[in-house]
Amino acid sequence: MKSVVCLLLLATVCSCSIFSSKPKCKSGNHFMGNEYDLPKNVVAAIQRNEKAKATLENGMALVLQITEDGNTFYVADVASTETGRHVHLKLSSDFDKTEALDEKKFEKYTHCKEA
């Protein structure tokens, strides 16, 4: 019986440490719209990714400013209004670099607290 209790306690401690190790991040400014509504430098950064460029032509983008561990950057969810396809990107703070994000990495940033 004691070993079962010890295992449950260990599992609880491990799960708490996993959840508390999430990066601390804050979300700030955001942009939302189609390629004509967004600032030109944001559109140019999104269009560096071919899938995102094609998706934005018939869709919209939500771009969030994220601050994590003292670094500021943007994440974008580009969604097609016709097919429902999503492309997730990480954009540098000056919009000079564009990197594709998988669903799991993008999802992490959607839970950041508002600044």
mmCIF file of C-alpha atoms in Angstrom:
data_model
loop_
_atom_site.group_PDB
_atom_site.id
_atom_site.type_symbol
_atom_site.label_atom_id
_atom_site.label_comp_id
_atom_site.label_asym_id
_atom_site.label_seq_id
_atom_site.Cartn_x
_atom_site.Cartn_y
_atom_site.Cartn_z
ATOM 1 C CA MET A 1 0.000 0.000 0.000
ATOM 2 C CA LYS A 2 2.816 2.403 0.860
ATOM 3 C CA SER A 3 4.480 1.758 -2.489
ATOM 4 C CA VAL A 4 1.255 2.645 -4.336
ATOM 5 C CA VAL A 5 0.959 5.894 -2.392
ATOM 6 C CA CYS A 6 4.619 6.680 -3.068
ATOM 7 C CA LEU A 7 4.144 6.057 -6.794
ATOM 8 C CA LEU A 8 1.077 8.315 -6.879
ATOM 9 C CA LEU A 9 2.948 11.046 -5.021
ATOM 10 C CA LEU A 10 5.911 10.727 -7.384
ATOM 11 C CA ALA A 11 3.601 10.930 -10.402
ATOM 12 C CA THR A 12 1.971 14.067 -8.969
ATOM 13 C CA VAL A 13 5.322 15.754 -8.323
ATOM 14 C CA CYS A 14 6.566 14.868 -11.805
ATOM 15 C CA SER A 15 3.440 16.173 -13.494
ATOM 16 C CA CYS A 16 3.591 19.412 -11.500
ATOM 17 C CA SER A 17 7.220 19.974 -12.445
ATOM 18 C CA ILE A 18 6.413 19.333 -16.103
ATOM 19 C CA PHE A 19 3.619 21.917 -16.091
ATOM 20 C CA SER A 20 5.638 24.486 -14.156
ATOM 21 C CA SER A 21 8.522 24.213 -16.628
ATOM 22 C CA LYS A 22 6.478 25.866 -19.369
ATOM 23 C CA PRO A 23 8.244 28.942 -20.669
ATOM 24 C CA LYS A 24 7.006 32.168 -19.236
ATOM 25 C CA CYS A 25 5.823 34.344 -22.078
ATOM 26 C CA LYS A 26 3.632 37.367 -22.642
ATOM 27 C CA SER A 27 1.649 38.419 -25.671
ATOM 28 C CA GLY A 28 1.491 42.054 -26.681
ATOM 29 C CA ASN A 29 0.480 43.762 -29.897
ATOM 30 C CA HIS A 30 -1.405 41.826 -32.511
ATOM 31 C CA PHE A 31 -2.437 42.218 -36.136
ATOM 32 C CA MET A 32 -5.314 40.496 -37.877
ATOM 33 C CA GLY A 33 -6.618 40.618 -41.426
ATOM 34 C CA ASN A 34 -5.990 39.701 -45.027
ATOM 35 C CA GLU A 35 -2.955 40.729 -47.046
ATOM 36 C CA TYR A 36 -4.449 44.196 -47.671
ATOM 37 C CA ASP A 37 -5.259 44.866 -43.998
ATOM 38 C CA LEU A 38 -1.890 43.894 -42.508
ATOM 39 C CA PRO A 39 1.198 46.142 -42.454
ATOM 40 C CA LYS A 40 3.355 45.664 -45.562
ATOM 41 C CA ASN A 41 6.400 44.422 -43.625
ATOM 42 C CA VAL A 42 4.258 41.759 -41.920
ATOM 43 C CA VAL A 43 2.831 40.605 -45.270
ATOM 44 C CA ALA A 44 6.338 40.492 -46.779
ATOM 45 C CA ALA A 45 7.557 38.322 -43.885
ATOM 46 C CA ILE A 46 4.604 35.931 -44.234
ATOM 47 C CA GLN A 47 5.082 35.699 -47.997
ATOM 48 C CA ARG A 48 8.651 34.400 -47.563
ATOM 49 C CA ASN A 49 7.051 31.032 -46.787
ATOM 50 C CA GLU A 50 5.463 29.635 -49.974
ATOM 51 C CA LYS A 51 2.683 27.729 -48.184
ATOM 52 C CA ALA A 52 1.796 30.766 -46.101
ATOM 53 C CA LYS A 53 1.877 33.001 -49.170
ATOM 54 C CA ALA A 54 -0.590 30.759 -51.025
ATOM 55 C CA THR A 55 -2.798 30.471 -47.937
ATOM 56 C CA LEU A 56 -2.861 34.229 -47.324
ATOM 57 C CA GLU A 57 -4.100 34.892 -50.882
ATOM 58 C CA ASN A 58 -7.467 33.359 -49.938
ATOM 59 C CA GLY A 59 -7.373 33.827 -46.208
ATOM 60 C CA MET A 60 -6.436 35.800 -43.156
ATOM 61 C CA ALA A 61 -3.622 35.981 -40.649
ATOM 62 C CA LEU A 62 -3.469 36.525 -36.923
ATOM 63 C CA VAL A 63 -0.046 37.794 -35.849
ATOM 64 C CA LEU A 64 0.829 37.973 -32.139
ATOM 65 C CA GLN A 65 3.793 39.725 -30.554
ATOM 66 C CA ILE A 66 5.438 37.396 -28.025
ATOM 67 C CA THR A 67 8.037 38.179 -25.375
ATOM 68 C CA GLU A 68 9.772 35.120 -23.949
ATOM 69 C CA ASP A 69 12.937 35.080 -21.834
ATOM 70 C CA GLY A 70 13.640 38.698 -22.798
ATOM 71 C CA ASN A 71 13.342 38.047 -26.546
ATOM 72 C CA THR A 72 10.576 39.593 -28.629
ATOM 73 C CA PHE A 73 9.248 38.015 -31.821
ATOM 74 C CA TYR A 74 5.956 37.353 -33.583
ATOM 75 C CA VAL A 75 3.988 34.198 -34.306
ATOM 76 C CA ALA A 76 1.468 34.029 -37.122
ATOM 77 C CA ASP A 77 -1.473 31.766 -37.822
ATOM 78 C CA VAL A 78 -2.280 32.053 -41.526
ATOM 79 C CA ALA A 79 -5.618 30.412 -42.332
ATOM 80 C CA SER A 80 -7.399 29.826 -45.627
ATOM 81 C CA THR A 81 -11.049 30.847 -45.594
ATOM 82 C CA GLU A 82 -11.746 28.355 -48.397
ATOM 83 C CA THR A 83 -9.997 25.175 -47.257
ATOM 84 C CA GLY A 84 -9.500 25.787 -43.530
ATOM 85 C CA ARG A 85 -5.781 25.032 -43.904
ATOM 86 C CA HIS A 86 -3.490 26.694 -41.349
ATOM 87 C CA VAL A 87 0.184 27.602 -41.658
ATOM 88 C CA HIS A 88 2.039 28.636 -38.490
ATOM 89 C CA LEU A 89 5.101 30.884 -38.586
ATOM 90 C CA LYS A 90 7.598 32.512 -36.253
ATOM 91 C CA LEU A 91 8.712 35.968 -37.409
ATOM 92 C CA SER A 92 11.661 37.942 -36.069
ATOM 93 C CA SER A 93 10.924 41.223 -34.286
ATOM 94 C CA ASP A 94 12.126 43.196 -37.322
ATOM 95 C CA PHE A 95 10.245 40.845 -39.714
ATOM 96 C CA ASP A 96 13.499 39.943 -41.516
ATOM 97 C CA LYS A 97 13.398 36.216 -40.682
ATOM 98 C CA THR A 98 10.564 33.742 -41.165
ATOM 99 C CA GLU A 99 10.499 30.216 -39.734
ATOM 100 C CA ALA A 100 7.785 27.565 -40.028
ATOM 101 C CA LEU A 101 6.314 26.295 -36.750
ATOM 102 C CA ASP A 102 4.585 22.994 -36.177
ATOM 103 C CA GLU A 103 1.182 22.897 -34.485
ATOM 104 C CA LYS A 104 2.594 21.984 -31.058
ATOM 105 C CA LYS A 105 5.135 24.833 -30.971
ATOM 106 C CA PHE A 106 2.554 27.341 -32.182
ATOM 107 C CA GLU A 107 0.014 26.151 -29.609
ATOM 108 C CA LYS A 108 2.530 26.891 -26.834
ATOM 109 C CA TYR A 109 2.452 30.590 -27.705
ATOM 110 C CA THR A 110 -1.342 30.840 -27.790
ATOM 111 C CA HIS A 111 -1.356 30.368 -24.007
ATOM 112 C CA CYS A 112 0.905 33.329 -23.220
ATOM 113 C CA LYS A 113 -0.494 35.888 -20.818
ATOM 114 C CA GLU A 114 -1.409 39.308 -22.151
ATOM 115 C CA ALA A 115 1.099 41.982 -21.241
#
